[in-house]
Short mmCIF file of C-alpha atoms in Angstrom, two decimals:
data_model
loop_
_atom_site.label_atom_id
_atom_site.label_comp_id
_atom_site.label_asym_id
_atom_site.label_seq_id
_atom_site.Cartn_x
_atom_site.Cartn_y
_atom_site.Cartn_z
CA MET O 1 -35.02 -77.29 42.67
CA SER O 2 -32.78 -78.95 45.25
CA ILE O 3 -29.38 -77.63 46.28
CA ALA O 4 -27.79 -80.81 44.73
CA ALA O 5 -29.58 -80.15 41.49
CA ASP O 6 -28.48 -76.48 41.57
CA LEU O 7 -24.95 -77.58 42.06
CA LYS O 8 -25.14 -80.09 39.28
CA LYS O 9 -26.57 -77.63 36.89
CA ALA O 10 -23.84 -75.04 37.72
CA TRP O 11 -21.13 -77.64 37.23
CA ARG O 12 -22.56 -78.42 33.80
CA ASN O 13 -22.61 -74.83 32.84
CA THR O 14 -19.08 -74.27 34.07
CA ALA O 15 -17.86 -77.36 32.28
CA ALA O 16 -19.55 -76.31 29.05
CA ALA O 17 -17.86 -72.88 29.29
CA LEU O 18 -14.44 -74.21 30.20
CA LEU O 19 -14.38 -77.35 28.04
CA PRO O 20 -16.56 -76.65 25.00
CA GLN O 21 -16.82 -79.63 22.72
CA ASP O 22 -17.21 -80.06 18.98
CA CYS O 23 -20.26 -81.72 17.43
CA PHE O 24 -19.58 -85.48 16.89
CA LEU O 25 -20.90 -85.34 13.36
CA CYS O 26 -19.87 -82.08 11.89
CA ALA O 27 -17.20 -80.66 14.27
CA ALA O 28 -19.15 -77.40 14.78
CA ALA O 29 -19.18 -75.97 18.31
CA SER O 30 -21.82 -77.78 20.32
CA GLY O 31 -21.18 -76.52 23.90
CA ASP O 32 -21.77 -79.42 26.29
CA ASN O 33 -23.92 -81.40 23.85
CA LEU O 34 -22.80 -84.31 21.67
CA LEU O 35 -24.41 -82.78 18.64
CA CYS O 36 -24.93 -79.22 17.44
CA PRO O 37 -28.59 -78.11 16.96
CA ALA O 38 -28.48 -78.52 13.19
CA CYS O 39 -27.19 -82.17 13.33
CA SER O 40 -29.55 -83.03 16.10
CA ALA O 41 -32.50 -81.80 14.09
CA GLY O 42 -31.29 -83.57 10.96
CA LEU O 43 -31.20 -87.12 12.53
CA PRO O 44 -33.43 -89.64 10.65
CA TYR O 45 -36.48 -89.70 12.95
CA LEU O 46 -38.86 -92.53 12.15
CA SER O 47 -42.34 -91.53 11.04
CA ALA O 48 -45.35 -91.90 13.48
CA GLU O 49 -47.04 -93.94 10.84
CA ARG O 50 -45.63 -97.34 11.56
CA CYS O 51 -46.82 -100.81 12.39
CA PRO O 52 -47.64 -100.83 16.18
CA LEU O 53 -46.22 -104.38 16.46
CA CYS O 54 -42.89 -104.18 14.56
CA ALA O 55 -42.44 -100.42 13.87
CA LEU O 56 -42.08 -100.78 10.12
CA PRO O 57 -43.66 -97.83 8.29
CA THR O 58 -47.28 -98.43 7.28
CA PRO O 59 -50.03 -96.13 5.97
CA GLY O 60 -52.16 -94.82 8.84
CA ALA O 61 -50.00 -96.83 11.39
CA ALA O 62 -51.85 -100.01 10.40
CA VAL O 63 -50.47 -103.44 11.37
CA CYS O 64 -48.24 -104.51 8.59
CA GLY O 65 -48.92 -107.53 6.36
CA ALA O 66 -46.12 -109.62 7.86
CA CYS O 67 -47.40 -109.21 11.37
CA LEU O 68 -51.03 -109.95 10.24
CA LYS O 69 -49.76 -113.14 8.56
CA GLN O 70 -47.74 -114.23 11.64
CA ALA O 71 -48.02 -112.18 14.79
CA PRO O 72 -44.80 -111.88 16.81
CA HIS O 73 -44.59 -112.90 20.40
CA PHE O 74 -44.07 -109.36 21.49
CA ASP O 75 -46.96 -106.91 21.73
CA ALA O 76 -45.63 -103.60 20.53
CA THR O 77 -42.48 -101.85 19.27
CA GLN O 78 -41.42 -98.31 19.70
CA ALA O 79 -38.49 -96.95 17.81
CA VAL O 80 -37.02 -93.40 17.66
CA PHE O 81 -34.96 -93.43 14.42
CA ARG O 82 -34.45 -95.13 11.05
CA TYR O 83 -31.24 -96.99 11.01
CA GLU O 84 -29.37 -95.00 8.37
CA PHE O 85 -26.69 -92.28 8.15
CA PRO O 86 -25.77 -90.45 10.25
CA LEU O 87 -27.54 -92.23 13.13
CA ASP O 88 -25.62 -95.46 12.34
CA ARG O 89 -22.39 -93.56 13.13
CA LEU O 90 -23.62 -92.68 16.61
CA ILE O 91 -24.70 -96.23 17.37
CA GLN O 92 -21.40 -97.73 16.07
CA SER O 93 -19.46 -95.13 18.22
CA LEU O 94 -21.23 -96.52 21.24
CA LYS O 95 -20.99 -100.28 20.25
CA TYR O 96 -17.46 -100.40 18.84
CA ALA O 97 -15.67 -97.32 20.27
CA HIS O 98 -17.14 -97.33 23.85
CA ARG O 99 -18.13 -93.61 23.38
CA LEU O 100 -20.40 -93.33 26.38
CA ALA O 101 -21.28 -89.84 25.47
CA SER O 102 -23.23 -91.31 22.67
CA ALA O 103 -25.01 -93.58 25.14
CA ASN O 104 -26.17 -90.62 27.11
CA PHE O 105 -27.48 -88.75 24.17
CA LEU O 106 -29.11 -91.88 22.64
CA GLY O 107 -30.48 -93.06 25.99
CA ARG O 108 -32.25 -89.71 26.57
CA ALA O 109 -33.90 -89.98 23.14
CA LEU O 110 -35.17 -93.37 23.99
CA ALA O 111 -36.42 -92.33 27.33
CA GLN O 112 -38.42 -89.51 25.92
CA LEU O 113 -40.24 -91.82 23.51
CA ALA O 114 -40.96 -94.35 26.20
CA ALA O 115 -42.15 -91.86 28.76
CA PRO O 116 -45.90 -92.82 28.62
CA LEU O 117 -45.06 -96.56 29.14
CA ARG O 118 -45.73 -98.22 32.48
CA PRO O 119 -43.77 -101.54 32.58
CA ASP O 120 -42.91 -103.58 35.69
CA LEU O 121 -39.34 -104.01 34.72
CA VAL O 122 -36.79 -102.90 31.99
CA LEU O 123 -34.78 -105.52 30.38
CA PRO O 124 -31.79 -104.81 28.08
CA VAL O 125 -31.37 -107.62 25.54
CA PRO O 126 -28.73 -109.84 26.99
CA LEU O 127 -25.41 -110.23 25.15
CA ALA O 128 -23.86 -113.66 24.65
CA PRO O 129 -21.06 -114.27 27.22
CA ALA O 130 -18.33 -114.36 24.56
CA ARG O 131 -19.55 -111.19 22.88
CA LEU O 132 -19.80 -109.39 26.27
CA ALA O 133 -16.28 -110.35 27.13
CA GLU O 134 -15.08 -109.17 23.68
CA ARG O 135 -16.86 -105.93 23.80
CA GLY O 136 -16.47 -105.17 27.47
CA PHE O 137 -20.06 -103.85 27.95
CA ASN O 138 -23.59 -104.31 26.74
CA GLN O 139 -24.73 -101.37 24.67
CA ALA O 140 -28.43 -102.10 25.30
CA LEU O 141 -27.70 -101.78 29.00
CA GLU O 142 -26.21 -98.35 28.50
CA LEU O 143 -29.36 -97.26 26.66
CA ALA O 144 -31.64 -98.88 29.23
CA ARG O 145 -30.17 -97.12 32.35
CA PRO O 146 -31.50 -93.70 31.61
CA LEU O 147 -34.82 -95.10 30.36
CA ALA O 148 -35.38 -97.20 33.53
CA ARG O 149 -34.44 -94.17 35.56
CA ALA O 150 -36.92 -91.91 33.79
CA LEU O 151 -39.69 -94.50 34.20
CA GLY O 152 -38.86 -95.19 37.79
CA VAL O 153 -38.87 -99.08 37.23
CA PRO O 154 -36.19 -101.61 38.06
CA LEU O 155 -33.68 -102.93 35.54
CA GLU O 156 -33.27 -106.67 35.25
CA LEU O 157 -29.65 -107.62 34.80
CA SER O 158 -28.86 -111.08 36.02
CA ARG O 159 -31.81 -113.55 36.06
CA ILE O 160 -32.61 -113.42 32.26
CA HIS O 161 -29.61 -114.18 30.11
CA ARG O 162 -28.38 -115.93 26.97
CA ARG O 163 -27.83 -119.60 27.61
CA ARG O 164 -25.54 -120.06 24.69
CA ASP O 165 -23.47 -118.08 22.13
CA THR O 166 -25.03 -117.69 18.68
CA ALA O 167 -23.58 -116.66 15.38
CA PRO O 168 -23.98 -112.85 14.87
CA GLN O 169 -27.45 -112.25 13.33
CA ALA O 170 -26.16 -109.73 10.89
CA SER O 171 -23.96 -112.34 9.23
CA LEU O 172 -26.83 -114.62 8.50
CA PRO O 173 -29.57 -114.63 5.79
CA TRP O 174 -32.96 -113.63 7.03
CA LYS O 175 -34.42 -117.07 6.96
CA GLU O 176 -31.67 -118.43 9.16
CA ARG O 177 -31.94 -115.89 11.83
CA LYS O 178 -34.94 -117.36 13.72
CA ARG O 179 -33.29 -120.75 13.68
CA ASN O 180 -30.01 -119.26 14.95
CA ILE O 181 -31.51 -117.62 17.86
CA ARG O 182 -33.98 -120.34 18.84
CA ARG O 183 -33.82 -121.28 22.52
CA ALA O 184 -30.87 -118.83 23.09
CA PHE O 185 -32.39 -117.18 26.21
CA GLU O 186 -33.05 -118.41 29.68
CA CYS O 187 -35.32 -116.82 32.37
CA GLU O 188 -34.89 -117.73 36.03
CA ILE O 189 -37.77 -115.62 37.49
CA ASP O 190 -41.60 -115.86 37.63
CA LEU O 191 -42.99 -113.08 35.40
CA THR O 192 -46.66 -113.90 35.93
CA GLY O 193 -48.78 -110.84 35.34
CA LYS O 194 -45.73 -108.60 34.39
CA THR O 195 -45.29 -106.22 31.68
CA VAL O 196 -41.63 -106.28 30.47
CA LEU O 197 -40.07 -103.55 28.47
CA VAL O 198 -37.19 -104.87 26.29
CA VAL O 199 -34.48 -102.50 25.23
CA ASP O 200 -32.11 -102.83 22.24
CA ASP O 201 -30.17 -100.53 19.93
CA VAL O 202 -31.20 -101.78 16.50
CA MET O 203 -34.08 -103.89 15.29
CA THR O 204 -33.46 -105.53 11.92
CA THR O 205 -35.62 -108.66 11.25
CA GLY O 206 -36.90 -108.74 14.88
CA ALA O 207 -35.88 -112.44 15.33
CA THR O 208 -33.85 -111.84 18.42
CA LEU O 209 -36.57 -109.72 20.00
CA ASP O 210 -39.18 -112.24 19.03
CA GLU O 211 -37.33 -115.18 20.59
CA LEU O 212 -36.71 -113.23 23.77
CA ALA O 213 -40.43 -112.35 24.07
CA ARG O 214 -41.38 -116.01 23.53
CA THR O 215 -39.09 -116.95 26.43
CA LEU O 216 -40.57 -114.19 28.70
CA LYS O 217 -44.16 -115.13 27.91
CA ALA O 218 -43.30 -118.78 28.68
CA HIS O 219 -42.39 -117.66 32.10
CA GLY O 220 -45.63 -115.74 32.69
CA ALA O 221 -45.14 -112.26 31.19
CA THR O 222 -48.56 -110.83 30.31
CA ARG O 223 -47.16 -108.22 27.83
CA VAL O 224 -43.77 -107.71 26.21
CA GLU O 225 -42.94 -104.29 24.65
CA ASN O 226 -39.81 -103.35 22.73
CA SER O 227 -38.15 -99.99 22.98
CA VAL O 228 -35.40 -99.79 20.29
CA LEU O 229 -33.36 -96.84 19.32
CA ALA O 230 -33.40 -97.52 15.51
CA ARG O 231 -35.45 -99.62 13.05
CA ALA O 232 -33.61 -100.98 10.10
CA LEU O 233 -35.98 -100.59 7.04
CA LYS O 234 -33.86 -102.73 4.75
CA ASP O 235 -32.21 -106.02 5.64
#
């Protein structure tokens, strides 16, 4: 271990001793961790038996009926958790309360899941300009940073973006979401032969990720995989 790493570890240990924190979920002592061991172990982890394309639970990890009927433009989806209590509180604390400690904890969980992947670049789902200005940061980017670092691949932050604002997907009926997001993204780079890993916090219907994958493949991407923190099982 390097001297810098030794110093960093010593500082973390000292900070934990001097500034112990309470678990975000139950307020029990959690040292220098966001969650205590019990709350961390009790998070709603997604079963390994899930559709390899959209990550919905399926017997034997078979491709689900919806993906068989109409395959998405993306090639695979990995998800860590089910989007339900108390995981939803952690994501909301990041998205709406700017709690970056949640981003560190959740980003590490995402990076562990994505460790076997070998993409050419990591792309956080771009936020619409008005939403980015309102929120002040892109939660997908905060999750993507530790993942890109763990994989040792570059983050794409400027040449793939939303070309227009759209109505919030959560406010729309399922059938209107694909129409709402159509042609919302713009790509300014040649992705020929590239594998792109797209990062987002929650996958609900998959309409946004599908449209983004369509755009990336139109610009040459060979493979598009999603790495999402949580999969919503009910719309």
